[in-house]
CSV table of C-alpha atoms in Angstrom, one decimal:
chain,number,residue,atom,x,y,z
A,493,UNK,CA,-13.6,-2.7,12.1
A,494,UNK,CA,-11.4,-4.7,9.6
A,495,UNK,CA,-7.9,-5.3,10.6
A,496,UNK,CA,-4.7,-7.2,9.6
A,497,UNK,CA,-2.1,-8.7,11.9
A,498,UNK,CA,1.3,-9.7,10.6
A,499,UNK,CA,4.1,-11.4,12.4
A,500,UNK,CA,6.7,-9.0,13.7
A,501,UNK,CA,10.1,-8.8,12.1
A,502,UNK,CA,12.7,-8.7,11.3
A,503,UNK,CA,12.8,-12.2,10.0
A,504,UNK,CA,16.4,-13.3,9.2
A,505,UNK,CA,17.0,-16.4,7.1
A,506,UNK,CA,19.9,-17.9,5.2
A,507,UNK,CA,19.7,-18.2,1.5
A,508,UNK,CA,17.7,-21.2,0.2
A,509,UNK,CA,15.8,-21.4,3.5
A,510,UNK,CA,12.0,-21.9,3.6
A,511,UNK,CA,10.0,-18.7,4.3
A,512,UNK,CA,6.7,-18.3,6.1
A,513,UNK,CA,5.3,-14.9,7.0
A,514,UNK,CA,2.1,-15.2,9.0
A,515,UNK,CA,-0.9,-12.9,8.3
A,516,UNK,CA,-4.3,-13.1,9.9
A,517,UNK,CA,-7.2,-10.9,9.4
A,518,UNK,CA,-10.6,-9.7,10.8
A,519,UNK,CA,-13.2,-8.6,8.4
A,520,UNK,CA,-16.9,-8.8,7.8
A,521,UNK,CA,-18.1,-10.2,4.5
A,522,UNK,CA,-15.7,-11.5,1.9
A,523,UNK,CA,-12.6,-9.4,1.6
A,524,UNK,CA,-9.9,-9.7,-1.0
A,525,UNK,CA,-6.4,-10.3,0.3
A,526,UNK,CA,-3.1,-9.0,-0.9
A,527,UNK,CA,0.6,-9.3,-0.4
A,528,UNK,CA,2.7,-6.3,-1.4
A,529,UNK,CA,6.5,-6.0,-1.2
A,530,UNK,CA,8.6,-2.8,-0.7
A,531,UNK,CA,12.2,-2.7,-1.6
A,532,UNK,CA,14.5,-0.1,0.0
A,533,UNK,CA,13.7,3.4,-1.3
A,534,UNK,CA,10.9,2.3,-3.5
A,535,UNK,CA,7.1,2.2,-3.5
A,536,UNK,CA,4.9,-0.9,-3.0
A,537,UNK,CA,4.7,-3.6,-5.6
A,538,UNK,CA,1.8,-6.1,-5.7
A,539,UNK,CA,3.3,-9.6,-5.1
A,540,UNK,CA,0.1,-11.7,-5.2
A,541,UNK,CA,-3.6,-11.6,-4.4
A,542,UNK,CA,-6.6,-13.9,-3.7
A,543,UNK,CA,-10.2,-12.8,-4.0
A,544,UNK,CA,-12.1,-15.7,-2.5
A,545,UNK,CA,-11.8,-18.5,0.0
A,546,UNK,CA,-9.4,-21.3,-1.0
A,547,UNK,CA,-7.9,-19.2,-3.8
A,548,UNK,CA,-4.1,-19.5,-4.0
A,549,UNK,CA,-2.1,-16.5,-5.2
A,550,UNK,CA,1.3,-17.1,-6.6
A,551,UNK,CA,4.1,-15.0,-8.1
A,552,UNK,CA,8.0,-15.3,-8.3
A,553,UNK,CA,8.0,-18.4,-6.3
A,554,UNK,CA,5.8,-16.9,-3.5
A,555,UNK,CA,2.5,-18.4,-2.6
A,556,UNK,CA,-0.4,-17.6,-0.2
A,557,UNK,CA,-3.7,-19.4,0.2
A,558,UNK,CA,-6.9,-17.6,1.4
A,559,UNK,CA,-8.1,-19.6,4.4
A,560,UNK,CA,-11.5,-18.4,5.5
A,561,UNK,CA,-11.8,-21.0,8.3
A,562,UNK,CA,-8.6,-19.7,10.0
A,563,UNK,CA,-8.8,-16.1,8.6
A,564,UNK,CA,-5.3,-16.4,7.4
A,565,UNK,CA,-3.2,-15.6,4.3
A,566,UNK,CA,0.3,-16.7,5.1
A,567,UNK,CA,3.1,-16.0,2.7
A,568,UNK,CA,5.4,-18.8,1.8
A,569,UNK,CA,8.4,-19.4,-0.4
A,570,UNK,CA,10.4,-22.6,-0.7
A,571,UNK,CA,13.9,-21.2,-1.2
A,572,UNK,CA,14.6,-17.6,-0.6
A,573,UNK,CA,17.3,-15.5,-2.2
A,574,UNK,CA,19.3,-12.5,-1.1
A,575,UNK,CA,17.3,-10.4,-3.6
A,576,UNK,CA,14.1,-11.3,-1.6
A,577,UNK,CA,15.3,-9.0,1.2
A,578,UNK,CA,12.5,-6.4,1.6
A,579,UNK,CA,9.5,-5.4,3.7
A,580,UNK,CA,6.4,-7.5,3.1
A,581,UNK,CA,2.9,-6.1,3.7
A,582,UNK,CA,-0.3,-8.1,4.0
A,583,UNK,CA,-3.5,-6.2,3.2
A,584,UNK,CA,-7.2,-6.7,2.8
A,585,UNK,CA,-9.8,-4.8,0.9
A,586,UNK,CA,-13.2,-5.1,2.4
A,587,UNK,CA,-16.7,-3.7,2.0
A,588,UNK,CA,-15.6,-0.1,2.4
A,589,UNK,CA,-13.1,-0.6,-0.4
A,590,UNK,CA,-10.2,0.8,1.6
A,591,UNK,CA,-7.0,-1.2,1.8
A,592,UNK,CA,-6.3,-2.1,5.4
A,593,UNK,CA,-2.7,-2.8,6.0
A,594,UNK,CA,-0.6,-5.0,8.3
A,595,UNK,CA,2.4,-3.4,10.0
A,596,UNK,CA,4.9,-5.0,7.6
A,597,UNK,CA,7.5,-7.6,8.1
A,598,UNK,CA,11.1,-6.9,7.3
A,599,UNK,CA,12.8,-9.9,5.7
A,600,UNK,CA,16.6,-10.2,5.7
A,601,UNK,CA,18.3,-12.9,3.7
A,602,UNK,CA,21.9,-13.7,4.4
A,603,UNK,CA,24.2,-15.3,1.8
B,340,UNK,CA,1.8,0.6,-20.1
B,341,UNK,CA,3.5,3.2,-18.0
B,342,UNK,CA,3.1,2.8,-14.3
B,343,UNK,CA,2.0,5.3,-11.7
B,344,UNK,CA,4.2,8.3,-11.6
B,345,UNK,CA,4.6,10.8,-8.8
B,346,UNK,CA,6.3,14.1,-8.7
B,347,UNK,CA,8.3,15.4,-7.1
B,348,UNK,CA,10.2,12.4,-5.7
B,349,UNK,CA,11.8,14.4,-2.9
B,350,UNK,CA,10.7,17.5,-1.2
B,351,UNK,CA,12.0,19.6,1.7
B,352,UNK,CA,9.8,22.2,3.4
B,353,UNK,CA,9.7,24.1,6.6
B,354,UNK,CA,7.0,24.2,9.2
B,355,UNK,CA,4.0,26.3,8.3
B,356,UNK,CA,4.5,26.0,4.6
B,357,UNK,CA,2.2,24.2,2.2
B,358,UNK,CA,3.0,21.6,-0.3
B,359,UNK,CA,1.3,20.0,-3.4
B,360,UNK,CA,2.1,16.5,-4.6
B,361,UNK,CA,1.1,15.2,-7.9
B,362,UNK,CA,0.2,11.7,-9.2
B,363,UNK,CA,-0.5,10.4,-12.7
B,364,UNK,CA,-2.3,7.1,-12.7
B,365,UNK,CA,-1.9,4.2,-15.1
B,366,UNK,CA,-3.6,5.0,-18.4
B,367,UNK,CA,-7.2,4.0,-18.2
B,368,UNK,CA,-7.4,3.9,-14.4
B,369,UNK,CA,-10.0,6.1,-12.9
B,370,UNK,CA,-9.4,5.6,-9.2
B,371,UNK,CA,-6.6,7.3,-7.3
B,372,UNK,CA,-5.9,6.7,-3.6
B,373,UNK,CA,-3.3,8.4,-1.4
B,374,UNK,CA,-1.5,6.9,1.6
B,375,UNK,CA,0.9,8.2,4.2
B,376,UNK,CA,3.7,5.9,5.3
B,377,UNK,CA,5.8,6.6,8.4
B,378,UNK,CA,7.9,4.3,10.6
B,379,UNK,CA,5.7,4.9,13.6
B,380,UNK,CA,2.2,4.6,12.1
B,381,UNK,CA,2.9,2.4,9.1
B,382,UNK,CA,0.6,2.8,6.1
B,383,UNK,CA,-2.4,5.0,6.6
B,384,UNK,CA,-5.1,5.7,4.1
B,385,UNK,CA,-5.7,9.4,3.3
B,386,UNK,CA,-8.4,9.5,0.6
B,387,UNK,CA,-9.6,8.1,-2.7
B,388,UNK,CA,-10.9,9.8,-5.8
B,389,UNK,CA,-12.9,8.4,-8.5
B,390,UNK,CA,-14.1,10.4,-11.5
B,391,UNK,CA,-13.1,13.7,-9.9
B,392,UNK,CA,-15.1,12.9,-6.7
B,393,UNK,CA,-13.8,12.0,-3.3
B,394,UNK,CA,-15.3,8.7,-2.6
B,395,UNK,CA,-13.5,7.7,0.6
B,396,UNK,CA,-11.6,9.5,3.3
B,397,UNK,CA,-9.3,8.4,6.1
B,398,UNK,CA,-8.8,9.9,9.5
B,399,UNK,CA,-6.6,12.9,8.8
B,400,UNK,CA,-7.1,16.6,9.7
B,401,UNK,CA,-8.5,19.0,7.2
B,402,UNK,CA,-5.0,20.3,6.4
B,403,UNK,CA,-4.8,17.3,4.1
B,404,UNK,CA,-6.8,17.7,0.9
B,405,UNK,CA,-6.9,16.4,-2.6
B,406,UNK,CA,-8.5,16.6,-5.9
B,407,UNK,CA,-8.7,14.8,-9.2
B,408,UNK,CA,-8.8,16.2,-12.6
B,409,UNK,CA,-10.8,15.0,-15.6
B,410,UNK,CA,-7.8,13.1,-17.0
B,411,UNK,CA,-7.7,11.2,-13.7
B,412,UNK,CA,-4.5,12.9,-12.5
B,413,UNK,CA,-4.6,13.7,-8.9
B,414,UNK,CA,-3.0,16.2,-6.5
B,415,UNK,CA,-2.8,16.2,-2.8
B,416,UNK,CA,-2.2,19.3,-0.7
B,417,UNK,CA,-1.0,19.7,2.8
B,418,UNK,CA,-1.3,23.1,4.4
B,419,UNK,CA,0.4,24.5,7.4
B,420,UNK,CA,3.0,21.8,7.5
B,421,UNK,CA,4.0,20.2,10.8
B,422,UNK,CA,7.1,18.2,11.7
B,423,UNK,CA,4.9,15.1,12.0
B,424,UNK,CA,3.9,15.4,8.3
B,425,UNK,CA,7.4,14.1,7.3
B,426,UNK,CA,6.6,10.9,5.5
B,427,UNK,CA,6.6,8.9,2.3
B,428,UNK,CA,3.4,9.8,0.4
B,429,UNK,CA,2.2,7.0,-1.9
B,430,UNK,CA,-0.3,7.2,-4.6
B,431,UNK,CA,-2.1,4.2,-6.0
B,432,UNK,CA,-4.3,3.7,-9.0
B,433,UNK,CA,-6.9,1.1,-9.9
B,434,UNK,CA,-9.2,0.6,-12.8
B,435,UNK,CA,-12.5,0.9,-11.0
B,436,UNK,CA,-11.8,1.4,-7.3
B,437,UNK,CA,-15.3,0.3,-6.4
B,438,UNK,CA,-14.8,-3.4,-6.3
B,439,UNK,CA,-13.4,-5.5,-3.5
B,440,UNK,CA,-11.4,-7.5,-6.0
B,441,UNK,CA,-9.8,-4.4,-7.6
B,442,UNK,CA,-6.0,-4.2,-7.4
B,443,UNK,CA,-4.2,-1.0,-6.5
B,444,UNK,CA,-0.9,-0.3,-8.2
B,445,UNK,CA,1.5,2.1,-6.5
B,446,UNK,CA,3.8,4.8,-7.6
B,447,UNK,CA,7.4,5.2,-6.1
B,448,UNK,CA,6.2,7.8,-3.6
B,449,UNK,CA,7.2,11.4,-2.7
B,450,UNK,CA,9.5,11.7,0.3
B,451,UNK,CA,8.5,14.8,2.2
B,452,UNK,CA,10.8,16.2,4.9
B,453,UNK,CA,9.5,19.0,7.1
B,454,UNK,CA,12.2,21.0,8.9
């Protein structure tokens, strides 16, 4: 079945560092891919999405490109801030319309 | 537009009791999905409702049930609560639900603690 694999956390970076959180997937057909973010004590917020190969989703300085050839959707940001500290989830929505989730990656940004 | 709202935000129950959680989707959204989030199992899909019909179901026991009303509001019910049901229950709405490209928008969740 469909699955999503994310890099394990926590990921600890200094402010203004470059961020990459790896996400790879297994799916039949042409899934849509999503990154959600969860701040402490809150629900999930959509960060960005991509619905077809080579699409780039972007929001708040975060970017991810849908790479069908490597089945990846890595999240990147050029300069992280303390306020980016949160848990990041990669997810796919495939032919059965369910959202399939990665395990989440906790990001800690130190000033 | 108002976002997805969930009530109550926090709930404490004892084993064996039952509980009902409520979710109001974004205005105009017809699909509502429910998820359970725990530290051990992560995010797990419970079920999805569209136009008052359950369209999709995850791998949970029959103690977990739900329904959707004609105004798209949804409730989920857990009967005979177990300690392992302690979790954050998240509701998400989307406009159609039946498209791969459809985006789900989440509420803040209901934190259920079973003692």
